[in-house]
């Protein structure tokens, strides 16, 4: 029997925690109890900022790494954070998963840090909620005080927003007091943090997601395992995407319903305006390609492949529906 | 390697090392490092030295570095600096004098003024220790000069100092908020009423003490006019301004709780310079004190964080949670058990150390019982405050003993503390029994 | 020599706290009055925190401001207490050794890997790591020197500073080192 320690900086509640737990259960089941994954929640072993070193040095055998904390080391995986037209949680995860498994450039990039890819998560589509303001077009962003994250935050800034640093847990209070006008976020998180109480509008951007977060394993330890065990870990890791996709899609829909029922105006950004967002995000995509080239990736080719995968899984969803909706 | 066994050995080693005067931070780091190495090296049954060294070194570094490398915790040095600057800029003394001229006529009035002064100073500083050391420097020597009972002259300030963390801003609430992912602004609001309740409790103790033993507080024989009172109250404006800036700024949407600390420091420096009470040298001196104090606080917090990571490796924590859950305690007994544990830890350890050590254990437990985390935070902070004045290790008592010098021993102060402890326990019971005391103000927000 | 470096490190920490205050105040004022801000101020504050907290550690050790539990050892004669202090310092130097080693490793690693913090300025990760390494290394060195000095004092029949006063509680009020 093997016990593998997994480090997760987040709490043991919510959709991401549930799918990580389902991964652990899945591994135990497939290996008939031979492989046990012991998850250390709440950053007991390491915070998100130290996840990469901690896993590559063997503090934990595996764990969740959030790409945005390691823009240099996780450059390749960072592709999943780019503001592409990629708002569907399940499609995004599937595309990222296939890219990570099929691209040898990605695997080499990870191996340089003694890491192996196991499975991916997502925070799901990036949207924006406001108090006392409504974002219908990109021109509405100018002059608003916004809490934003990642390249998406940079794009809001480029449209004239004033970025204010507030932790996601204090966003409620910040919206309530008027410290910020708007907060970038994800639907399920809005509802989990009761932010609908202090929001007057919520704009669905149909833009992209923050998808560069997932489970990675210490390569040395992975390589020391029996081939069957490695296969089990990969298969269970792949299955994690479907699980989280199901949970998060349901949660997001419920959150939207909650917002509507509490009087929040939920609106969708028009396609024309959305394309302006995508356009403004292009420099950040180009910057990624350039940096990828500088570390020996063919940035443009990998991006091309990734876009192709997004299209592939979008088509699969449109044709067959989500896996949990198929019989 | 049996984790539970390693964990138990580690806990006893830390206690043993503390007993022989090894600094708290070093005891925690040393034991956690050795313990982590053992856990990593013997994980698979075969000894893996090289791998264990790599993992251990990564664990000790990242846990200490990431704790310090924090934006939210920047409130701690800044609020401590605010305390020192306010003292040098004469802001603190004026709070006390304003309280004194109003209360001096009442038996024990100067001791009461000290407690009220502590309450006022608490509203602009984040640390109980800072509160006790600053007010101690001002109030205790004066009470001793006036012939107050030594126990009353010192214990009242040591107890009053504990208001520092309950009344916002508060370093302990900040750390609790970060560990439990709860809103720091809400925690601050939740501390207000329990803080005021404690303050009135302390006043009651002084009143009863002096009534029972009038010699403890010789009556004031001077004369204070109405004009004196008014003038003293007006002269306290800088403190009131700072308080208004903190509260108005955070809840008016001008800045975050983190930013409030920096704004207040800037305002205090500005007031100090404008009134010619503060100069560059005074400012630098207060910042030097701040740095020394902050570095020793954070060294313990970082050491405790490393210890927590090691404890996570041993798996002792889930074992304890499972044990408690299996015992199927009612909420009442769980809270009783938690209170006793914190009171015992509080006898020996400092508040930040206790919190980082226990919260990873307590929070999952408390969540399964469905307690409100904001209210629970107030309970924990009150318990930690009590720990600051319980023997044998009562940091506030030591701070006061240090301020008054050879005249009063810490044993004498502890003797005086007992009566204040009694009221603290009553206040604690009230806070536990009536969550509304904590939740009334933050609840009204949404 | 070490004393001078220690003083310098403390002054640098004081400077870091000043910068913290100025940086945050500026960004609030810019926001309130000009609806603007300081880019990546959060990252800068974090890096300054490392300087403010780690750089004074050597001076903190010299000031013997590390918090200890001494109600048990206080019952012993001063000479024996001296040996407890020596043990505490020796244990501290030993306990910090792996951390010092790790901080050297990690600083070298961030220097080589070119890691940076995501943001508008993409600030590099190495300065904070280097500051941490410096501060903790000098603290370790100071403990070593304290240890040697204390052993010599006890052997010469002298008492260790801070142990001669009847009030031997640790001082969190450390005005004395100025
Ligand atoms: Na306070
Ligand atoms: Na105590």
mmCIF file of C-alpha atoms and ligand atoms in Angstrom, chain B residues 121-127 163-170, ligand 1:
data_model
loop_
_atom_site.group_PDB
_atom_site.id
_atom_site.type_symbol
_atom_site.label_atom_id
_atom_site.label_comp_id
_atom_site.label_asym_id
_atom_site.label_seq_id
_atom_site.Cartn_x
_atom_site.Cartn_y
_atom_site.Cartn_z
ATOM 1 C CA UNK B 121 -5.605 53.975 23.189
ATOM 2 C CA UNK B 122 -6.830 50.519 22.115
ATOM 3 C CA UNK B 123 -8.898 52.234 19.487
ATOM 4 C CA UNK B 124 -5.756 53.414 17.721
ATOM 5 C CA UNK B 125 -3.315 50.579 18.366
ATOM 6 C CA UNK B 126 -3.442 46.953 17.310
ATOM 7 C CA UNK B 127 -1.505 45.243 20.041
ATOM 8 C CA UNK B 163 -8.419 45.768 25.633
ATOM 9 C CA UNK B 164 -5.831 46.463 22.925
ATOM 10 C CA UNK B 165 -6.742 43.389 20.915
ATOM 11 C CA UNK B 166 -10.472 43.300 21.536
ATOM 12 C CA UNK B 167 -11.202 46.889 20.608
ATOM 13 C CA UNK B 168 -10.297 47.425 16.942
ATOM 14 C CA UNK B 169 -7.825 47.720 15.304
ATOM 15 C CA UNK B 170 -6.346 44.459 16.424
HETATM 16 NA NA1 LIG D 1 -6.953 47.858 19.393
#
